[in-house]
Structures are given as C-alpha cells and as structure tokens.
XYZ file of C-alpha atoms in Angstrom:
254
model
C -31.602 -26.028 -70.667
C -34.704 -26.026 -68.538
C -36.527 -22.835 -67.540
C -38.538 -23.081 -64.275
C -40.834 -20.378 -63.010
C -42.790 -20.203 -59.772
C -45.400 -17.442 -59.749
C -46.494 -16.371 -56.279
C -48.835 -13.661 -55.195
C -46.019 -11.291 -54.224
C -42.868 -12.631 -55.903
C -41.997 -14.721 -58.996
C -38.965 -16.950 -58.794
C -37.176 -17.855 -62.038
C -34.421 -20.439 -62.438
C -32.440 -21.993 -65.312
C -31.120 -25.591 -64.962
C -28.510 -27.369 -66.975
C -29.252 -30.931 -66.072
C -29.429 -31.055 -62.261
C -27.352 -27.887 -61.799
C -29.143 -24.665 -61.053
C -27.138 -22.224 -63.162
C -28.936 -19.064 -62.090
C -32.030 -17.971 -60.242
C -33.775 -14.639 -59.712
C -36.600 -13.300 -57.542
C -38.746 -10.536 -59.035
C -42.034 -8.856 -58.145
C -45.199 -10.476 -59.541
C -46.744 -7.891 -61.859
C -50.326 -8.809 -62.808
C -50.646 -5.887 -65.287
C -47.487 -6.624 -67.314
C -47.565 -7.899 -70.932
C -45.738 -10.723 -72.654
C -43.538 -8.121 -74.319
C -42.614 -6.348 -71.031
C -41.865 -9.694 -69.409
C -39.603 -10.471 -72.376
C -37.654 -7.280 -71.842
C -37.135 -8.208 -68.176
C -36.327 -11.833 -68.836
C -33.813 -10.887 -71.575
C -31.962 -8.695 -69.102
C -31.845 -11.393 -66.500
C -30.720 -14.007 -69.074
C -27.936 -11.710 -70.318
C -26.728 -11.129 -66.741
C -26.482 -14.918 -66.379
C -24.850 -15.388 -69.854
C -27.934 -17.394 -70.988
C -29.353 -17.197 -74.477
C -33.072 -17.463 -75.085
C -32.281 -20.128 -77.708
C -30.648 -22.222 -75.022
C -34.039 -22.868 -73.428
C -35.349 -26.229 -74.543
C -38.015 -26.850 -71.931
C -40.214 -24.784 -69.673
C -42.283 -25.697 -66.617
C -44.314 -23.227 -64.497
C -46.216 -23.285 -61.246
C -48.585 -20.453 -60.798
C -51.164 -19.370 -58.092
C -52.000 -16.071 -59.957
C -54.496 -16.750 -62.722
C -53.908 -13.500 -64.744
C -50.238 -14.503 -65.130
C -51.049 -17.682 -66.969
C -51.998 -15.944 -70.224
C -49.100 -13.550 -69.919
C -46.425 -16.177 -69.402
C -47.894 -18.608 -71.903
C -47.770 -15.879 -74.571
C -44.254 -14.908 -73.598
C -42.975 -18.497 -73.830
C -44.618 -19.183 -77.182
C -43.622 -15.872 -78.707
C -40.111 -15.425 -77.471
C -38.774 -18.848 -76.422
C -40.543 -21.347 -78.572
C -41.320 -24.329 -76.259
C -44.770 -24.512 -74.898
C -44.625 -24.424 -71.132
C -45.973 -27.225 -68.930
C -48.303 -25.888 -66.200
C -48.110 -27.827 -62.878
C -51.391 -29.048 -61.459
C -52.544 -31.871 -59.162
C -51.988 -34.469 -61.902
C -48.469 -33.462 -62.795
C -46.637 -35.930 -60.572
C -48.673 -39.130 -59.792
C -45.792 -40.385 -57.593
C -47.164 -38.027 -54.899
C -50.788 -39.149 -54.378
C -52.943 -36.346 -53.102
C -55.261 -37.527 -50.317
C -57.568 -34.516 -50.279
C -61.316 -34.095 -51.038
C -60.592 -31.858 -54.090
C -56.998 -32.307 -55.311
C -57.573 -29.549 -57.970
C -57.781 -27.040 -55.123
C -54.228 -27.549 -54.012
C -51.908 -24.746 -55.071
C -49.280 -25.755 -57.676
C -46.516 -24.377 -55.396
C -47.512 -26.735 -52.523
C -47.494 -29.736 -54.855
C -44.017 -28.740 -56.175
C -42.687 -28.287 -52.646
C -44.003 -31.740 -51.651
C -42.301 -33.320 -54.615
C -38.861 -31.809 -53.883
C -38.996 -32.368 -50.180
C -39.989 -36.042 -50.353
C -37.463 -36.735 -53.070
C -34.687 -35.452 -50.802
C -35.699 -36.727 -47.364
C -37.863 -39.854 -48.012
C -39.734 -39.612 -44.773
C -42.776 -38.019 -43.270
C -42.642 -34.279 -43.439
C -44.178 -30.965 -42.469
C -43.237 -28.390 -45.089
C -43.693 -24.706 -44.126
C -43.572 -22.097 -46.957
C -43.278 -18.512 -45.744
C -44.782 -16.527 -48.632
C -47.687 -14.171 -48.999
C -49.556 -16.738 -47.014
C -47.755 -19.233 -44.681
C -48.710 -22.710 -45.721
C -48.171 -25.940 -43.763
C -48.193 -29.246 -45.760
C -48.159 -32.764 -44.342
C -46.460 -35.578 -46.221
C -46.791 -39.213 -45.146
C -43.936 -41.745 -44.822
C -45.209 -43.243 -48.099
C -44.957 -39.883 -49.925
C -48.688 -39.021 -49.877
C -49.831 -35.422 -49.688
C -52.163 -35.523 -46.762
C -53.315 -31.960 -46.675
C -52.309 -28.886 -44.699
C -53.163 -25.474 -43.290
C -52.955 -21.885 -44.475
C -52.432 -18.802 -42.313
C -51.763 -15.157 -43.150
C -48.205 -14.479 -44.026
C -45.919 -12.545 -41.685
C -45.811 -9.499 -43.893
C -49.659 -9.451 -44.418
C -50.232 -9.742 -40.662
C -47.727 -6.974 -39.981
C -49.201 -4.738 -42.628
C -52.660 -5.180 -41.125
C -51.397 -4.140 -37.754
C -49.724 -1.025 -39.097
C -52.800 -0.028 -41.088
C -55.351 -0.496 -38.388
C -53.402 0.802 -35.408
C -52.538 4.351 -36.523
C -50.250 5.177 -33.571
C -47.996 2.181 -34.055
C -44.719 2.762 -36.009
C -43.608 0.476 -38.801
C -40.631 -1.685 -37.815
C -38.209 -3.949 -39.682
C -38.759 -7.563 -38.995
C -35.793 -9.193 -40.687
C -33.722 -9.713 -37.597
C -34.953 -11.415 -34.372
C -35.281 -9.121 -31.347
C -33.006 -9.658 -28.346
C -35.842 -9.987 -25.852
C -39.433 -11.183 -25.780
C -40.292 -8.371 -23.363
C -39.902 -5.154 -25.375
C -38.696 -1.959 -23.594
C -40.320 0.422 -26.105
C -43.135 0.401 -28.710
C -40.880 -0.598 -31.677
C -39.228 -3.543 -29.855
C -42.609 -4.693 -28.447
C -44.040 -4.826 -31.948
C -40.988 -6.587 -33.274
C -41.111 -9.130 -30.472
C -44.812 -9.709 -30.854
C -44.616 -10.310 -34.614
C -41.535 -12.468 -34.745
C -41.891 -14.493 -31.486
C -45.649 -14.582 -31.843
C -45.300 -16.067 -35.267
C -42.741 -18.576 -33.948
C -45.321 -19.670 -31.472
C -47.879 -20.119 -34.263
C -45.403 -22.136 -36.284
C -44.410 -24.392 -33.449
C -47.940 -24.879 -32.230
C -49.192 -25.837 -35.718
C -46.240 -28.180 -36.306
C -46.852 -30.070 -33.026
C -50.545 -30.368 -33.741
C -49.867 -31.644 -37.210
C -47.279 -34.196 -35.980
C -49.629 -35.482 -33.370
C -52.478 -35.831 -36.000
C -50.123 -37.612 -38.354
C -48.873 -39.930 -35.621
C -45.216 -39.533 -36.702
C -42.239 -37.434 -35.624
C -42.371 -35.735 -39.091
C -39.254 -33.849 -40.167
C -39.921 -30.098 -40.367
C -38.458 -28.085 -43.249
C -39.107 -24.506 -44.290
C -38.787 -22.457 -47.456
C -39.702 -18.997 -48.546
C -38.322 -15.508 -48.032
C -38.495 -15.423 -44.252
C -37.656 -19.058 -43.616
C -34.155 -18.298 -42.392
C -35.432 -15.727 -39.902
C -38.053 -18.058 -38.536
C -35.608 -20.971 -38.101
C -33.644 -18.722 -35.690
C -36.683 -18.398 -33.392
C -38.593 -21.539 -34.000
C -38.174 -24.718 -31.903
C -39.353 -27.044 -34.508
C -37.878 -26.032 -37.871
C -34.985 -28.403 -38.614
C -33.792 -27.291 -42.004
C -34.283 -24.510 -44.593
C -34.446 -25.242 -48.269
C -34.258 -21.957 -50.271
C -34.507 -23.557 -53.684
C -37.134 -26.168 -52.815
C -39.761 -24.980 -55.276
C -37.363 -24.670 -58.163
C -35.951 -28.108 -57.443
C -39.494 -29.583 -57.417
C -40.212 -28.061 -60.826
C -37.051 -29.652 -62.184
C -37.981 -33.044 -60.741
C -41.453 -32.897 -62.214
C -40.134 -31.778 -65.541
C -37.789 -34.898 -65.736
C -40.930 -37.097 -65.352
C -42.981 -35.478 -68.128
C-alpha cells in the first residue's frame, strides 16, 4: 500500500492507497512541536480505525510546506514504517515542466495539484487551492506550470478583521449569506467576507485567463472550495482529493 501525506501550514492530510483506490483519508492539525513518537501514536490510531496495518505500507510520498515537519516525519517513517519517504520537489515529475524563474521556490503542494489536475483534464487550467493561503496556479494546454498568484486565505483574512476591529463580532463563514446587503453587523461581515472573496476569486481567474490567452478550465480544492463554488461565477469543479491523487500519480512515476 501507498501512504501519501500532504503537510500544510494549518492542516495535514493523510491518505492510504491500494493501487488507484483511496482506501482511507484523514485531515489533522499540523503540529510543528510534535515528535516522531507522538506522530506514531496518532497515526497508529488512524490506521487502526481504517483497518490498516503499519506493515502494509510499502511506499511513502510526502509534500510539505512546513520545514520543521520534514525531520519529524522522516524520523517517523524510518523508525516505525520502514520505507524511506520520497519528498516532492520541483524535479519530482518532469512531465510537468515548470516555466518559472526559480522552480525550487514553488510549493510542493502546488506542483502536486498541477500533476493531478492535468492528468484528469488534459487542458489549460486555473487551479485554486483554498488553504492557509489561497493559491492560483496556471497550467498551459501542453501541461506546463506557468506560475500563479498567492493571496491571504479566507480564514487568515477573517481573523485579521476580528483581531483589529475590536467591536466586530466573530461570525461563522461556512454557509453563504442570503443577501449581499447585510441587515445587521454579523450578516454584513459574513457578506463582505464570502462575497468579497468570491469577487477576488473571479477577478483573479478572469485576469489569468486573459493573460494565458485561453478559456482555461477552473477547478478548486481545499477546505472551503465547496463554499466558494456556491458563490463564485468561475469555479467549474471541486476536487477534494486533488493533492492526494497528485501524490499517487507522482509515486507511480518514481
């Protein structure tokens, strides 16, 4: 079996594949201060819940944007699982040429998303990942990674608003508001955050499509992708397991 791990700044997503079949996946908090032994205790519980034995893991691939987690997870894999993990970088999948000034600067998660998205759609793409940051990645019709854009994530932007404006209440932003024009403070905040972010997304997509010169297909992934699809005019599909699938594809080519 294949163990795939995507380490983000806020959450870590873990999946186990048997061939092309994703048997089980989990989303946990990224804990920078954990140890390989603590991670083992957590992973053992997750594996047990999925009826997966540690000895069943024959291959491991990891994408990580949190440097302190590299040593922790590398030690965990070697000590408790056996196989040495493969760490995704700009050279992990030559079939996706990276047309950037410094390919090594591109986050591993963005490379993995590009691999999975182009493998499925085989056309020009704009990939939006709603994570700690919101990233926009442009893929050409030939499968080249052209570059992209990074903006503050929805939760980061919201938290900054709540911290800096002491009289504004915290609001839940997991369901779209009924109206753009709020009738009280809470609904006004909710409308501003959600519809305002939809405007950011649609504006960025249209500018990227114009610069690419194609009507690129727009797909989204990440925790709030489903919410944003409901209010965006440009998001055409949501791919919840995009990053895990990209890791599986890269692993098959190692």
